Short mmCIF file of C-alpha atoms in Angstrom, two decimals:
data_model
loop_
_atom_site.label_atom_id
_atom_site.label_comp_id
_atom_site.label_asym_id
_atom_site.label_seq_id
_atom_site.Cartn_x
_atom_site.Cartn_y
_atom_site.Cartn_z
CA UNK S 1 -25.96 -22.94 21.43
CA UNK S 2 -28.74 -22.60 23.94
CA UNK S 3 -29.24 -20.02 25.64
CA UNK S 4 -30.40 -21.14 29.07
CA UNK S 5 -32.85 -19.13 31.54
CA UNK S 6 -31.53 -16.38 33.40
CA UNK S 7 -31.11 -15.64 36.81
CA UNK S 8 -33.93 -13.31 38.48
CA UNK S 9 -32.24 -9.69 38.09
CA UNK S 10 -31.10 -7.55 36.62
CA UNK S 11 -32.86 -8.88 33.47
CA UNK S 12 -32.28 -6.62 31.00
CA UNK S 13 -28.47 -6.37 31.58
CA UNK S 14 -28.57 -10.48 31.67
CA UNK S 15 -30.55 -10.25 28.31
CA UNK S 16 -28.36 -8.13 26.83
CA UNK S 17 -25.17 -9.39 27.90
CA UNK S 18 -26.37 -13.15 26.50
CA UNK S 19 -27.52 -11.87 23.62
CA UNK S 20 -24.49 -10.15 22.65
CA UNK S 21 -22.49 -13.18 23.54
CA UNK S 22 -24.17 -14.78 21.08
CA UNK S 23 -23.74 -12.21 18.19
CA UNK S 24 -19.54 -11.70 19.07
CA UNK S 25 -18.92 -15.34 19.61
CA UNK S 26 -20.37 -15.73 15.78
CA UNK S 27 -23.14 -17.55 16.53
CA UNK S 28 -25.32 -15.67 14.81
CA UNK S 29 -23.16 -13.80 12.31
CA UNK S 30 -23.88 -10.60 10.74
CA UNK S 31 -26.60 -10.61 8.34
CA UNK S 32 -28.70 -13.12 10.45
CA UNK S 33 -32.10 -12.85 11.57
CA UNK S 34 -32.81 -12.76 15.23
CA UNK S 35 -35.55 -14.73 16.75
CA UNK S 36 -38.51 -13.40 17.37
CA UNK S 37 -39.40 -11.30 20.88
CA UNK S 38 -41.75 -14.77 21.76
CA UNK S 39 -39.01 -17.11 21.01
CA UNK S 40 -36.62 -15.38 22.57
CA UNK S 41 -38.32 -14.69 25.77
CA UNK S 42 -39.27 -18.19 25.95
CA UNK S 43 -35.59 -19.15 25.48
CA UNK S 44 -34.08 -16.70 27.91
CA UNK S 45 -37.07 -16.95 30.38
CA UNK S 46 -38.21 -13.72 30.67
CA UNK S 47 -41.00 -11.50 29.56
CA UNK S 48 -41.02 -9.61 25.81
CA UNK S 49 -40.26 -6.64 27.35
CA UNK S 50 -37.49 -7.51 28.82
CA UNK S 51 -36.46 -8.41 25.36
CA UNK S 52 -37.39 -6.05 23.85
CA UNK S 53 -35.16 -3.41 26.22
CA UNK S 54 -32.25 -6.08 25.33
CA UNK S 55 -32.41 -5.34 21.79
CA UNK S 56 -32.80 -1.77 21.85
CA UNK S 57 -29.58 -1.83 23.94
CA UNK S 58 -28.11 -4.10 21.32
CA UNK S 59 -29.33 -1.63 18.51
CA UNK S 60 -27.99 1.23 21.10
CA UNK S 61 -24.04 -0.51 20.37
CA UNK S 62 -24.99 -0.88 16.49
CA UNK S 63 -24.85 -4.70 16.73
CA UNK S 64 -28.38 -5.18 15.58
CA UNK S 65 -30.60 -3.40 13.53
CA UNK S 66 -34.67 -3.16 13.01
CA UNK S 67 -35.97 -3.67 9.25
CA UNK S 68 -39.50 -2.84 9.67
CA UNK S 69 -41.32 -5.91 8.79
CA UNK S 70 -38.57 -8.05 8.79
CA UNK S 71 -37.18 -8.38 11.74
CA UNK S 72 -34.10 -7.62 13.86
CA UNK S 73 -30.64 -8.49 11.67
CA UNK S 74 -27.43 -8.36 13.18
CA UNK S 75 -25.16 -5.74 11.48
CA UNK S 76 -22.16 -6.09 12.88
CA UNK S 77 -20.19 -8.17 15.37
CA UNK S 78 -17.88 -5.49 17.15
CA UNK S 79 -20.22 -3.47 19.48
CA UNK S 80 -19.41 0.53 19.39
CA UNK S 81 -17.31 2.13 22.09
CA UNK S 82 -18.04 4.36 23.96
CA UNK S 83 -15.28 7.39 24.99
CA UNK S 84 -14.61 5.82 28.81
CA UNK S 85 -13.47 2.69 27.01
CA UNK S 86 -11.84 3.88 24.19
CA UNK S 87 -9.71 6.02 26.49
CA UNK S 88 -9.11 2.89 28.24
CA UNK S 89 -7.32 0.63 25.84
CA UNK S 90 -5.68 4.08 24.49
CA UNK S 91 -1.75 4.51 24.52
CA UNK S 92 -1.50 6.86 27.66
CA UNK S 93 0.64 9.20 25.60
CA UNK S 94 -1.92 9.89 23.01
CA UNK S 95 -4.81 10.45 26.04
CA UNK S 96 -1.91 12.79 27.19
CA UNK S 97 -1.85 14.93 24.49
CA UNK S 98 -5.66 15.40 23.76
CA UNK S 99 -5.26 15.93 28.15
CA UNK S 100 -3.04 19.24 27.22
CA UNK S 101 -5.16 20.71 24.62
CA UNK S 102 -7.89 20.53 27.10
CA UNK S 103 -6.24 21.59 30.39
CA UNK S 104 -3.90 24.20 28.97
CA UNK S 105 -7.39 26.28 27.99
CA UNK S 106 -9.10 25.55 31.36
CA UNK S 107 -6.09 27.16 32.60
CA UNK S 108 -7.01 30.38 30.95
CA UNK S 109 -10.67 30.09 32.08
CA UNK S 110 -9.72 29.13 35.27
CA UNK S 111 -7.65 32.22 36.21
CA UNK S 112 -10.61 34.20 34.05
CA UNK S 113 -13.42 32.44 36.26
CA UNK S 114 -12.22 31.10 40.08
CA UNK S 115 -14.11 32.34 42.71
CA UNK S 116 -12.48 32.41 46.32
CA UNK S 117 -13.94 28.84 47.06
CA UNK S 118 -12.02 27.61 43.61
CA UNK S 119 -8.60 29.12 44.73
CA UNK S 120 -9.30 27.63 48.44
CA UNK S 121 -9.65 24.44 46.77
CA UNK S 122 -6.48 24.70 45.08
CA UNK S 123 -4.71 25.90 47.65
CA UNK S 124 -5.73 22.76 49.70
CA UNK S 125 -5.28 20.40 46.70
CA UNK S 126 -1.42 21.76 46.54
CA UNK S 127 -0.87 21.13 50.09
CA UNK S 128 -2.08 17.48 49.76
CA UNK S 129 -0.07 17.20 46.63
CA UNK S 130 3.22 18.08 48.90
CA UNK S 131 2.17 15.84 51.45
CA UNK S 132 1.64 12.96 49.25
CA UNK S 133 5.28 12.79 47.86
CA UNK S 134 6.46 10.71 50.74
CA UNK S 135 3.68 8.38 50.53
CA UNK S 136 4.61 7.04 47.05
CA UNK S 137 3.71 7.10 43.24
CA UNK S 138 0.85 5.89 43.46
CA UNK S 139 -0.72 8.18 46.01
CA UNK S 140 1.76 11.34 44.92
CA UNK S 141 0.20 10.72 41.22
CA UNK S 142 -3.41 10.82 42.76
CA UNK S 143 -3.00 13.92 44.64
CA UNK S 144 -1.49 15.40 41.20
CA UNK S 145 -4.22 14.54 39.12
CA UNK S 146 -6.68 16.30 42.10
CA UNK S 147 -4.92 19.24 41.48
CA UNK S 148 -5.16 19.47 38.13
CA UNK S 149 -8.90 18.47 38.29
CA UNK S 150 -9.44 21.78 40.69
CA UNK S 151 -7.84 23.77 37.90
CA UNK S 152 -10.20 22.23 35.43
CA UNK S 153 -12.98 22.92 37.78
CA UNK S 154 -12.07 26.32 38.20
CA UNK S 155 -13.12 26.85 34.77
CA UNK S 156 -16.37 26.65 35.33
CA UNK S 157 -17.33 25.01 32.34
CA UNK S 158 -19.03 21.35 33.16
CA UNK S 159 -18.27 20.00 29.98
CA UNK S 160 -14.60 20.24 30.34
CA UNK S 161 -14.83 18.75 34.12
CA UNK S 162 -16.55 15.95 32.94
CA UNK S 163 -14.00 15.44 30.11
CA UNK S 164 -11.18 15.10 32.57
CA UNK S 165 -12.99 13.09 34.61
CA UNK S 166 -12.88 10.66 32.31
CA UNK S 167 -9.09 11.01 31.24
CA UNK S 168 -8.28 10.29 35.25
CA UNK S 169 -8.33 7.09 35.59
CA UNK S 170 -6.45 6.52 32.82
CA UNK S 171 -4.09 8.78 33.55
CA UNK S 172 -3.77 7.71 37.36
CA UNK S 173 -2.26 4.33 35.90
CA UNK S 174 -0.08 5.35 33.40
CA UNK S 175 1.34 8.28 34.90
CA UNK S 176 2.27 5.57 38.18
CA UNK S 177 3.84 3.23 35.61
CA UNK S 178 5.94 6.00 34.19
CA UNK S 179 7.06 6.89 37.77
CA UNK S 180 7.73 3.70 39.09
CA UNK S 181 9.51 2.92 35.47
CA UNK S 182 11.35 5.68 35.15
CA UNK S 183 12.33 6.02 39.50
CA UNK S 184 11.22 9.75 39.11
CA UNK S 185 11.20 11.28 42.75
CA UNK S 186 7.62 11.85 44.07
CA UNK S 187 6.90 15.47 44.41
CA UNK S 188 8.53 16.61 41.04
CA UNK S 189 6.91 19.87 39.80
CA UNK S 190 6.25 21.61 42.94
CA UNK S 191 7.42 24.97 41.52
CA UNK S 192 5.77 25.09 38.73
CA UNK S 193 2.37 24.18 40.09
CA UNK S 194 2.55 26.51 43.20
CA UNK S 195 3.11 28.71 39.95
CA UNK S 196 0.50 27.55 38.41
CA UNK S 197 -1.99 28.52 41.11
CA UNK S 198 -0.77 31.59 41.43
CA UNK S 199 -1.24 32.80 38.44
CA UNK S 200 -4.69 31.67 38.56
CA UNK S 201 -5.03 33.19 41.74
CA UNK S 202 -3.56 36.69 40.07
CA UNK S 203 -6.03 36.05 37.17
CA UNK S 204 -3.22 36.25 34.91
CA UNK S 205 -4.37 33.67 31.93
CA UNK S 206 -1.75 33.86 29.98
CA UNK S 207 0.76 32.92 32.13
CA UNK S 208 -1.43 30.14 34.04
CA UNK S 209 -1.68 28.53 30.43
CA UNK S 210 2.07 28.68 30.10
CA UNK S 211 3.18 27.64 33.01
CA UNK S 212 0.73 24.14 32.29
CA UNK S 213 1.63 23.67 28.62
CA UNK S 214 5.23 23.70 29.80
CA UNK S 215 4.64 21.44 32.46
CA UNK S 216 2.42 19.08 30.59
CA UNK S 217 5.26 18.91 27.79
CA UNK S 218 7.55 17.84 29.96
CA UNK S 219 5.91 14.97 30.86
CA UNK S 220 5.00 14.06 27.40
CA UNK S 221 8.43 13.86 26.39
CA UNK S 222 8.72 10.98 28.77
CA UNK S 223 6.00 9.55 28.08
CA UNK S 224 6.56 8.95 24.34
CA UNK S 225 9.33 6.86 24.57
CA UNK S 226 8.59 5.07 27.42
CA UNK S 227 5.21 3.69 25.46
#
């Protein structure tokens, strides 16, 4: 299959993206040679360091490997995921349940760690949350998952914000599915997470983790048999 010349930018995303074609649509199965940087410059019209880049992002998603003074061999034909899109293609009920173990600590921290700014935030983010229920699921599940993503922050800890930033999106969809499929009224929960910040606000952590793990069990029981 030729490979054809490539438009002017971005090159090395082009490079790699045609390259890779090549190595998942089996054209050059695993275990085969890759041409060398010249040839394949020439081919895809673009310098050798452009190339070069290429297959280092290649090697980067353990599709190829270097052999020193061999060459570059393709080693496998599925390219490594990384988290976003493994959470992605991910039953919602299983990111759920890794979601809990995560949130149900920041909880603790947060009512350990908020400053006044943090319980502002929340205060805000529960007023939106109200607001939102007559606007649909959608927008009602949006405004829920900002809430729960100021308790997160609250914890002060930017490796757990930047974990639940990456279960949002996926939980944005399902969580609308589940509302839409199972006609739950928007707004649900109110009582538990004015609760919720409360307890943060009253630094009590062992109640602020209740009060989620509760809450975020509830849900999971509808979401297991509704995937």
């Amino acid at each position: 299959m030729p490979l054809g010349s490539l438009r002017p930018s971005p090159l090395v995303e082009q490079a790699t993206e045609h390259l890779r074609e090549q190595i998942v649509s089996g054209q050059w199965p695993v275990g085969t040679r890759l041409p060398g940087e010249t040839a394949l410059a020439a081919q895809l019209g673009v310098g050798r360091s452009t190339v070069r880049e290429a297959v280092r992002a290649l090697a980067g998603a353990g599709l190829v490997k270097s052999r020193q003074g061999a060459g570059v061999f393709v080693i496998s034909a599925e390219p490594d995921e990384d988290f976003g899109t493994r959470l992605r293609r991910s039953a919602v009920a299983d990111v759920y349940e890794v979601r809990a173990m995560v949130e149900v600590q920041a909880a603790r921290l947060a009512a350990e760690r908020r400053t006044e700014a943090d319980l502002a935030g929340l205060d805000a983010a529960l007023a939106a949350r109200r607001e939102a229920a007559g606007r649909g699921a959608a927008a009602f599940v949006a405004a829920d998952i900002a809430l729960h993503a100021g308790v997160v922050a609250a914890a002060r800890n930017p490796v757990l914000t930047d974990l639940f930033a990456e279960f949002a999106p996926v939980l944005h969809e399902g969580l609308t599915d589940l509302v839409d499929l199972l006609d739950l009224p928007p707004g649900d929960g109110d009582a538990s997470h004015a609760a919720l910040v409360a307890a943060i606000a009253s630094g009590d952590a062992p109640t602020a983790a209740h009060i989620l793990e509760a809450e975020l069990a509830s849900t999971l029981a509808l979401l297991r048999p509704a995937t």
